[in-house]
Coordinates of C-alpha atoms in Angstrom, one line a residue:
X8 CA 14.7 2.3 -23.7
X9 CA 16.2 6.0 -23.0
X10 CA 16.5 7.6 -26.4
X11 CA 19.0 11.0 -27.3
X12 CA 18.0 12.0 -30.7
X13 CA 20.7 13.9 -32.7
X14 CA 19.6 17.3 -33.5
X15 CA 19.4 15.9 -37.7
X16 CA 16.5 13.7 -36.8
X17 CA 14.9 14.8 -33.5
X18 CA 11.8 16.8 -35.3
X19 CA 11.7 14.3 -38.1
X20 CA 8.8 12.3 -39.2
X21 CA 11.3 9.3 -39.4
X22 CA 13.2 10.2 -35.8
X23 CA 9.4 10.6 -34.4
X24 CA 8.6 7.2 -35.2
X25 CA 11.7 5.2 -34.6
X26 CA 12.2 7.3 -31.1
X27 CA 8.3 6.1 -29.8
X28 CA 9.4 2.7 -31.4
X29 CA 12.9 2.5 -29.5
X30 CA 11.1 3.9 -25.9
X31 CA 9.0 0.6 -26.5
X32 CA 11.8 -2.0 -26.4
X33 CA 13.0 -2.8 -22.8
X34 CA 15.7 -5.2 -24.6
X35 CA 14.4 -7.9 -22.6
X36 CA 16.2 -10.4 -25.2
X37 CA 13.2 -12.3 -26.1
X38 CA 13.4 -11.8 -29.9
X39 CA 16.6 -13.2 -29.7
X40 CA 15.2 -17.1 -29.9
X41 CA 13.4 -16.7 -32.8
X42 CA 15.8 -14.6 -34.8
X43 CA 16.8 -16.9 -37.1
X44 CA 20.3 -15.2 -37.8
X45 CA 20.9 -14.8 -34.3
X46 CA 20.4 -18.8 -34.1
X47 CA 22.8 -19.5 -36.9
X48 CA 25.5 -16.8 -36.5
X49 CA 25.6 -16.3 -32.4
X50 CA 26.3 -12.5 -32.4
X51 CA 24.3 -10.0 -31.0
X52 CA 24.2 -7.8 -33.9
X53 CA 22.9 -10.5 -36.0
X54 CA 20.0 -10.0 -33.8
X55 CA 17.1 -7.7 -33.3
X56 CA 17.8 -6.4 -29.8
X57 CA 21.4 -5.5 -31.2
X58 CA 20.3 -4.4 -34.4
X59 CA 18.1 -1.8 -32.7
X60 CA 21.1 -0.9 -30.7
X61 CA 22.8 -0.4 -34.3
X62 CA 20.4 1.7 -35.2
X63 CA 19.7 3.9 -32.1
X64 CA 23.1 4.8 -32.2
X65 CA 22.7 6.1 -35.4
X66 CA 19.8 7.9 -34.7
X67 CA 22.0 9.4 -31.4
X68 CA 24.7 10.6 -33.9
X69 CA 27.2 7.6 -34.6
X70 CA 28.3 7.2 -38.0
X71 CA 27.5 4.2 -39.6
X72 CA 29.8 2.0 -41.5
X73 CA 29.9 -0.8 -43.8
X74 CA 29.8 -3.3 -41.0
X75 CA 26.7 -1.5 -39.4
X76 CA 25.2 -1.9 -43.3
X77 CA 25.8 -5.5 -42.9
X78 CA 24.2 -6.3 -39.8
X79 CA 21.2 -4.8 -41.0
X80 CA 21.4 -6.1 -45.2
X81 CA 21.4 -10.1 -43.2
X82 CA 18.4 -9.8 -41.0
X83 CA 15.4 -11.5 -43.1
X84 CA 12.6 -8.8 -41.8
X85 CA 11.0 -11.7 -41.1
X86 CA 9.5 -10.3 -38.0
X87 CA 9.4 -13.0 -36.2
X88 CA 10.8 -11.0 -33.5
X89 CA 7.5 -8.9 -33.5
X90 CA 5.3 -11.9 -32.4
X91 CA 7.7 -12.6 -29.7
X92 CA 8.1 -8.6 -28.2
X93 CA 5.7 -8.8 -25.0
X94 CA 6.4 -5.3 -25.0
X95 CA 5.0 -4.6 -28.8
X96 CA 7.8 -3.4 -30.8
X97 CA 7.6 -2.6 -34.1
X98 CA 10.8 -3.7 -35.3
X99 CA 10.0 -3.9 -38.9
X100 CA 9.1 -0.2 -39.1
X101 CA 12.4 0.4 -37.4
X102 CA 14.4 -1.9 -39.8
X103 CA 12.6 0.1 -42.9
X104 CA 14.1 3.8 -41.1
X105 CA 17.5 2.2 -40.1
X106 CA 18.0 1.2 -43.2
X107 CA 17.1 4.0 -45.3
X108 CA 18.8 6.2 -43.1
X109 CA 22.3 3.9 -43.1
X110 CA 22.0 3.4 -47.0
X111 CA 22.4 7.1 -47.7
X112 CA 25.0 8.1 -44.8
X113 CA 27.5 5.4 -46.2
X114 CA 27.0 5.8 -49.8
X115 CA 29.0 8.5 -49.3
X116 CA 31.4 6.8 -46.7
X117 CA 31.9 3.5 -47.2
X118 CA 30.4 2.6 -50.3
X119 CA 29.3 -0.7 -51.6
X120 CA 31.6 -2.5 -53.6
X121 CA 30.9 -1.9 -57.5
X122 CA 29.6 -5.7 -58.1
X123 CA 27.5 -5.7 -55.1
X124 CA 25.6 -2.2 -56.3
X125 CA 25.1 -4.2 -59.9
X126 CA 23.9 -7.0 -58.5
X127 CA 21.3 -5.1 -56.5
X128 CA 20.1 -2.7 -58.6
X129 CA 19.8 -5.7 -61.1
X130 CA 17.3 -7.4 -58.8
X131 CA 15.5 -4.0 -58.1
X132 CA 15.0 -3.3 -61.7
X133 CA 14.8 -6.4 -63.4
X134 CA 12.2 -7.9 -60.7
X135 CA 10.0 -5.3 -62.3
X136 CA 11.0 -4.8 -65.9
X137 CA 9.0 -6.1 -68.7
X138 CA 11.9 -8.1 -69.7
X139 CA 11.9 -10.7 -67.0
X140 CA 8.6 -13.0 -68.0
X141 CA 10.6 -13.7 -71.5
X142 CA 14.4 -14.0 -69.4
X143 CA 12.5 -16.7 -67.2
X144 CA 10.8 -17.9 -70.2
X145 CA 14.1 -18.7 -72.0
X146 CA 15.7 -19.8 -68.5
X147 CA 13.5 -22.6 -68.3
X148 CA 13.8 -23.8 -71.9
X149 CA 17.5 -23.9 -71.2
X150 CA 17.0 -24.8 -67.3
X151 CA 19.7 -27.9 -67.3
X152 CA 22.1 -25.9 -69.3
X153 CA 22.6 -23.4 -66.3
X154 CA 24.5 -23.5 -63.5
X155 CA 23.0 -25.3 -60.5
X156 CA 23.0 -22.3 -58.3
X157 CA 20.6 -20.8 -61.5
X158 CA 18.5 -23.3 -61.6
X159 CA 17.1 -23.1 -58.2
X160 CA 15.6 -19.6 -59.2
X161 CA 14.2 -21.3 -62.6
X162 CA 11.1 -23.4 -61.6
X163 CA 9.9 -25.7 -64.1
X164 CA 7.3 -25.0 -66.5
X165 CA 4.2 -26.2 -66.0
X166 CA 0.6 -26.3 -68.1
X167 CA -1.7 -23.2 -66.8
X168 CA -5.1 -25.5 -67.6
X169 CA -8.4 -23.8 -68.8
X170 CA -9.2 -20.7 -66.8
X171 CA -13.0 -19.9 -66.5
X172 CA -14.5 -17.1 -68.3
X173 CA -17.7 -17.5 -66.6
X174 CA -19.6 -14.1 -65.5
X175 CA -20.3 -14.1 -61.7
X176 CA -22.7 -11.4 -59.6
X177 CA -20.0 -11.9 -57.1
X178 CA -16.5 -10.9 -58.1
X179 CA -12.9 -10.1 -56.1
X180 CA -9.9 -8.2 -57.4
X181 CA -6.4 -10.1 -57.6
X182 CA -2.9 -8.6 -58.0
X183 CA -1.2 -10.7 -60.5
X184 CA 2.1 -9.3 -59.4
X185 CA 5.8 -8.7 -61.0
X186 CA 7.6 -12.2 -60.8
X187 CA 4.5 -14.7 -59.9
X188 CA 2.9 -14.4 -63.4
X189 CA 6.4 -15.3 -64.6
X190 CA 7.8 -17.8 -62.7
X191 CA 4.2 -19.9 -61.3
X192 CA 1.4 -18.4 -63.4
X193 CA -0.8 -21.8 -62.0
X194 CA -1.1 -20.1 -58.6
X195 CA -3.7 -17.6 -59.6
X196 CA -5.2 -20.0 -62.5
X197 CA -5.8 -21.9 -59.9
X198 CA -7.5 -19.7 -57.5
X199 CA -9.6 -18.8 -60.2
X200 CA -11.5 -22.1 -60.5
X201 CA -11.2 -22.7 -57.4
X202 CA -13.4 -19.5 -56.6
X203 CA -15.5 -20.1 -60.0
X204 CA -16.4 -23.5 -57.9
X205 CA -17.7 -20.9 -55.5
X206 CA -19.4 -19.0 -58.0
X207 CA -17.0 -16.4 -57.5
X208 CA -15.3 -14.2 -60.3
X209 CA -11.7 -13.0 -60.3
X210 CA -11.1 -9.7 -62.2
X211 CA -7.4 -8.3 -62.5
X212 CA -6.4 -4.2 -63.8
X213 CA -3.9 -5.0 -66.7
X214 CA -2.4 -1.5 -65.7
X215 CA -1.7 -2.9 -62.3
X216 CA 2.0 -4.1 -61.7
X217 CA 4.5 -4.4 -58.4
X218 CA 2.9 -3.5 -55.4
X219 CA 6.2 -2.1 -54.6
X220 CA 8.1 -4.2 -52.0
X221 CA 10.7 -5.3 -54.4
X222 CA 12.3 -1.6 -54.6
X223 CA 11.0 -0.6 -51.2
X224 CA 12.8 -3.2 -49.4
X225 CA 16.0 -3.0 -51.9
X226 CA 16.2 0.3 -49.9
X227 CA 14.9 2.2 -52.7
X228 CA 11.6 3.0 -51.0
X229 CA 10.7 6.2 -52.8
X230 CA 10.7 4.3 -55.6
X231 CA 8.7 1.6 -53.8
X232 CA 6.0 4.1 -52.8
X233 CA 5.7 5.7 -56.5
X234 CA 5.1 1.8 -57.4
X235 CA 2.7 1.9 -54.2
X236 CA 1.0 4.9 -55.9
X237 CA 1.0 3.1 -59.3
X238 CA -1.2 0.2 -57.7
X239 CA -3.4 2.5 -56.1
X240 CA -4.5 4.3 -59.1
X241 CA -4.8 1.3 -61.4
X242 CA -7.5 -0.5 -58.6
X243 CA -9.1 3.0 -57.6
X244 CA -11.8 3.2 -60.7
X245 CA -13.1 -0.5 -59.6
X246 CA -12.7 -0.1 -55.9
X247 CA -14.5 3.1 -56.0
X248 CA -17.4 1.8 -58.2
X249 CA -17.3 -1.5 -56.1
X250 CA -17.6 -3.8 -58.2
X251 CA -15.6 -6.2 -55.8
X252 CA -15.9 -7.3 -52.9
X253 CA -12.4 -7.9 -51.4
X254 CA -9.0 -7.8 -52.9
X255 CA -7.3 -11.6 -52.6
X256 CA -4.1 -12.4 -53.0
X257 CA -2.2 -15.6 -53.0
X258 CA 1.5 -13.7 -52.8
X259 CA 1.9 -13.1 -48.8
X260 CA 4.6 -10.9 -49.6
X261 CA 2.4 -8.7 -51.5
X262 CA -0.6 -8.8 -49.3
X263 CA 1.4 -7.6 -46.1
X264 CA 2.6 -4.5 -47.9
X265 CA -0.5 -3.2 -49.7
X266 CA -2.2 -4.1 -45.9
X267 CA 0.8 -1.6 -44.9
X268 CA -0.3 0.9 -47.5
X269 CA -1.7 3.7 -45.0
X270 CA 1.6 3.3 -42.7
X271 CA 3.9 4.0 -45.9
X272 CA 1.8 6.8 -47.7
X273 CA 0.9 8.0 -43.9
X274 CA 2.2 11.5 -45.1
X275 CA 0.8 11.6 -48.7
X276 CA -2.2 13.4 -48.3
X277 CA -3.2 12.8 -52.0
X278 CA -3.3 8.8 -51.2
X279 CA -3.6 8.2 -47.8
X280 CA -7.9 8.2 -48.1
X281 CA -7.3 5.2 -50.4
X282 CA -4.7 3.5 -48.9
X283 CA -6.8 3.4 -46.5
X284 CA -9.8 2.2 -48.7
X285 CA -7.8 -0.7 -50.5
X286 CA -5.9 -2.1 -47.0
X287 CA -9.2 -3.1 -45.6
X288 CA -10.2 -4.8 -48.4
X289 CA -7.0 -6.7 -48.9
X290 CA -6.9 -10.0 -47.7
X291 CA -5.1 -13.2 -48.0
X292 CA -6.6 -15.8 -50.2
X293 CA -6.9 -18.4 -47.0
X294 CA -8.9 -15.4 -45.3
X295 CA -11.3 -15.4 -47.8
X296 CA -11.8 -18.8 -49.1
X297 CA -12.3 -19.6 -44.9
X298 CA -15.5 -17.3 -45.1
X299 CA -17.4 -19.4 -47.3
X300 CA -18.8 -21.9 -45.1
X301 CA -16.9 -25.1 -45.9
X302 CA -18.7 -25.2 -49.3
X303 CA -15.0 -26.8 -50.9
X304 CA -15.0 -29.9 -48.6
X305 CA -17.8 -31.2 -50.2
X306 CA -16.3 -30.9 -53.5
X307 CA -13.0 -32.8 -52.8
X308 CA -12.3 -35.9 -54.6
X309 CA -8.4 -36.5 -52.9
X310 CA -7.2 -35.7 -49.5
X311 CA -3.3 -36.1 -49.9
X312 CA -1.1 -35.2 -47.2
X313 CA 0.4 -32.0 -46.9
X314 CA 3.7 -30.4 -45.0
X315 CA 2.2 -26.2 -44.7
X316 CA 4.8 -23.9 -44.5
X317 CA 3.4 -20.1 -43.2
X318 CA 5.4 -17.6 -44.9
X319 CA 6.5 -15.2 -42.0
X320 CA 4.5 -12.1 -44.3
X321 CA 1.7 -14.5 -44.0
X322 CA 2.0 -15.3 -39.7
X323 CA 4.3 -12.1 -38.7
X324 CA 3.9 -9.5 -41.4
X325 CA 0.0 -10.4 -41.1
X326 CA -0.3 -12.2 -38.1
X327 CA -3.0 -14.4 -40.1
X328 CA -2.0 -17.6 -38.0
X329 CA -4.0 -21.2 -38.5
X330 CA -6.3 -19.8 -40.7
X331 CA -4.6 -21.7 -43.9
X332 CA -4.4 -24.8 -42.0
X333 CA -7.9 -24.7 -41.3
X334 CA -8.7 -24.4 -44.5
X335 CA -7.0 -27.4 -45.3
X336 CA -8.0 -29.5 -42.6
X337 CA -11.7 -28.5 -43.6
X338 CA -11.1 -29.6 -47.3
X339 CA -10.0 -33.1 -45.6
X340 CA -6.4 -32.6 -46.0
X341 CA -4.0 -34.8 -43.5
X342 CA -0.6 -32.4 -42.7
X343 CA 2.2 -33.4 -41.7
X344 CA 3.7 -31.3 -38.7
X345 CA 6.8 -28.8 -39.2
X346 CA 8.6 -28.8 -35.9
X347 CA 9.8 -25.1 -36.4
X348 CA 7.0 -23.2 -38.1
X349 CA 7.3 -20.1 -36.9
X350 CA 10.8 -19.6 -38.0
X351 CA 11.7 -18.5 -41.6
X352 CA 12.8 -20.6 -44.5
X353 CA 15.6 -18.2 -45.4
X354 CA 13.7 -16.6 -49.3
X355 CA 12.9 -13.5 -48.0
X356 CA 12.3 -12.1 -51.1
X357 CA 15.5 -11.1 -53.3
X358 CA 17.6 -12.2 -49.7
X359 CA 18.1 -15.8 -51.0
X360 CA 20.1 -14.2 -54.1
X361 CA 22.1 -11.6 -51.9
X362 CA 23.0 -13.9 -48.8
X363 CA 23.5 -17.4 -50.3
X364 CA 24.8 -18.9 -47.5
X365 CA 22.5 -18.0 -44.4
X366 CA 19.4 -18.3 -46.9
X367 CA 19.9 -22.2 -47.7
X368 CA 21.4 -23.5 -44.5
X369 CA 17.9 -21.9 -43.3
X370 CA 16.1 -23.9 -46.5
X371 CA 18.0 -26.7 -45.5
X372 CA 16.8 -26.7 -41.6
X373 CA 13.3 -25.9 -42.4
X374 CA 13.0 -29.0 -44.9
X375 CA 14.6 -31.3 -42.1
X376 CA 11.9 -30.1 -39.7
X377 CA 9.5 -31.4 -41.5
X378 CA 7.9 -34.5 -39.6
X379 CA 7.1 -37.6 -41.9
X380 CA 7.0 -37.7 -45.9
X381 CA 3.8 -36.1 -47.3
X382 CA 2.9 -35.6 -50.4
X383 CA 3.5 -31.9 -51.0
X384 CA 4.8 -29.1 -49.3
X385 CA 3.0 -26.3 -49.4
X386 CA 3.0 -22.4 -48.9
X387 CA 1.5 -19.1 -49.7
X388 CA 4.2 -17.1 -51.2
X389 CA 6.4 -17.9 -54.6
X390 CA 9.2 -16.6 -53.0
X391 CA 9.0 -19.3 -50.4
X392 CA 7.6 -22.0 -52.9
X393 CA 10.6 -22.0 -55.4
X394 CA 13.6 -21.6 -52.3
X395 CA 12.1 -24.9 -50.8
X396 CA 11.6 -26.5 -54.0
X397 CA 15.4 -25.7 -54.6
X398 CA 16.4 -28.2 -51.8
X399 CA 13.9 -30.5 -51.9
X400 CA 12.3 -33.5 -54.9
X401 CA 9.2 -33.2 -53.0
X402 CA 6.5 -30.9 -55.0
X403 CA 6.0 -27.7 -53.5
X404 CA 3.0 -26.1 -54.4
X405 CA 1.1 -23.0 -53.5
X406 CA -1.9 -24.0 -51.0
X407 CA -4.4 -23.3 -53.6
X408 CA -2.8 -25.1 -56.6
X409 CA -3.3 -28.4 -54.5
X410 CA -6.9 -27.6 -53.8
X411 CA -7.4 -27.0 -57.4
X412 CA -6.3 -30.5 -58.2
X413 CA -8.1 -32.2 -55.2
X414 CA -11.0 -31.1 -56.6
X415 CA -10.3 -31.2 -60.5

């Protein structure tokens, strides 16, 4: 694609990188079949051959206005579209600097309405604030009391079980995270006897909180690397020592963005050394629990069947593809197919609360594609876990929570 750079971002570090990004795309029109807004809405723009456009133009000197802030606030960044590109675009990079750049030009041109900023900025701050574990915490005492389109963000409450405090000579690192302690502290609870089974031990930093994509991708991302930097030095002292081997999580959303730590503090020269450091360590808990040698099949004691959902920060953000399935397979799991896999279930992070409408018609189409009636469904990200369970009276369950029990 033929880029002209307006002078304002031609020697930029962001018009550097979106203009080698834009030169990649020959707008085939590939990513268009697997964009899911592009599949429910029909236009162009809700796609990412015409969002690029969107933001090239932008980049070229065009002013952006609300309706260019719109076409880029409903794409998912699911980046699906990036397992598609034969020509290797990286179209969530260029989301992440059309974005940023479109957010400040028309908060000074057109905008956002007063309740929308709220609402926002609510979600950016309260995701992270101290506050929200005793908010959800009081939601979920009161969970039939609130309205229905509340409740669906309220998952019930359910017993953590004993959580071994055996010492191990082998130990990993886990991020508890900002809203997963809060709204499914089971997950990790249950990754933790699962690896005690293992004899592996789970260690967590109390210090350590968000690993920033909630502000980042609320387009405050200098907030969201200040919360990157945050991470970093409450993990450096062990990582440095190392005292663990790998750092697992079970939040896909988190793991694709502390993986993309050296790409977002690429021009930090203070952090980019350990960026580096904790991104190779970072895996996803399926990664991990496939390298040691089968050793849970043998301690399974129920194989029900299963409906496995990839997040897309898990298959796209990642491109860790079958590796969960495997696992699952290998534990003696039967799973039922899901006819559209690869396509997104419409949480996206805080998108299910911003863009009702697209987010559970794609919930709704996900759940229908879901050959047979197993037991569970599961997944590897909350965000994903409570949307589906909104739609659905089938359990959904994080992969590991299921484990956990088949071998309880």
């Amino acid at each position: 694609m033929q880029t002209n750079l307006s002078a304002e971002f031609k020697n930029t570090a962001q018009g550097k990188e979106a203009e080698a990004i834009l030169r990649a795309c020959v707008h085939c029109g590939f990513c268009t079949a697997t964009c899911p807004t592009y599949q429910l809405l029909g236009d162009e723009l809700d796609g990412p051959r015409g969002r690029i456009y969107l933001i090239k133009e932008v980049l070229e000197g065009t002013a952006p206005t609300d309706k260019t802030r719109t076409h880029l606030d409903r794409c998912l960044t699911c980046r699906n579209c990036e397992s598609t590109c034969p020509s290797g675009v990286q179209y969530g990079k260029l989301v992440d600097i059309g974005r940023d750049i479109v957010e400040k030009k028309t908060a000074l041109t057109h905008p956002r309405p007063m309740l929308e900023r709220l609402k926002r900025n609510a979600l950016k701050e309260g995701l992270n604030s101290s506050l929200f574990a005793p908010a959800m915490k009081l939601g979920q005492m009161v969970r039939p009391l609130v309205p229905k389109s509340l409740q669906s963000k309220l998952p019930e409450s359910r017993a953590i079980g004993v959580v071994p405090t055996t010492q191990f000579s082998r130990n990993v690192l886990i991020l508890e995270g900002c809203v997963q302690p809060a709204m499914a502290p089971t997950i990790n609870a249950s990754l933790r006897r699962v690896l005690a089974k293992l004899n592996i031990g789970v260690r967590t930093v109390a210090s350590a909180k968000c690993c920033g994509a909630v502000r980042f991708h609320m387009n405050d991302q200098s907030g969201g690397r200040d919360d990157m930097r945050a991470l970093i030095d409450a993990w450096w002292p062990m990582v440095e020592r190392e005292d663990i081997e790998a750092i697992v999580m079970t939040a896909s959303g988190c793991g694709v963005t502390v993986r993309e730590y050296p790409h977002f503090l690429q021009g930090d020269s203070a952090y980019f050394r350990k960026a580096e450091k904790i991104a190779s360590l970072t895996m996803d808990a399926s990664e991990f629990i496939a390298k040691q040698s089968g050793a849970l099949a043998k301690l399974m004691k129920k194989a029900p069947r299963v409906a496995f959902h990839p997040p897309c920060t898990l298959q796209h953000g990642q491109q860790v593809k079958g590796v969960t399935e495997s696992v699952l397979r290998e534990c003696g799991l039967s799973l039922s197919p899901i006819s559209d896999s690869h396509l997104c279930c419409g949480s996206a992070g805080a998108y299910s609360v911003l863009n009702p409408e697209i987010a559970f018609a794609l919930r709704d189409r996900k759940l229908a594609s879901i050959v047979g009636e197993p037991d569970y469904i599961a997944s590897a990200n909350i965000g994903c876990i409570t949307h589906l369970q909104s739609g659905t009276k089938t359990p959904v369950r994080h992969w590991i929570e299921i484990i956990d029990e088949c071998i309880a």
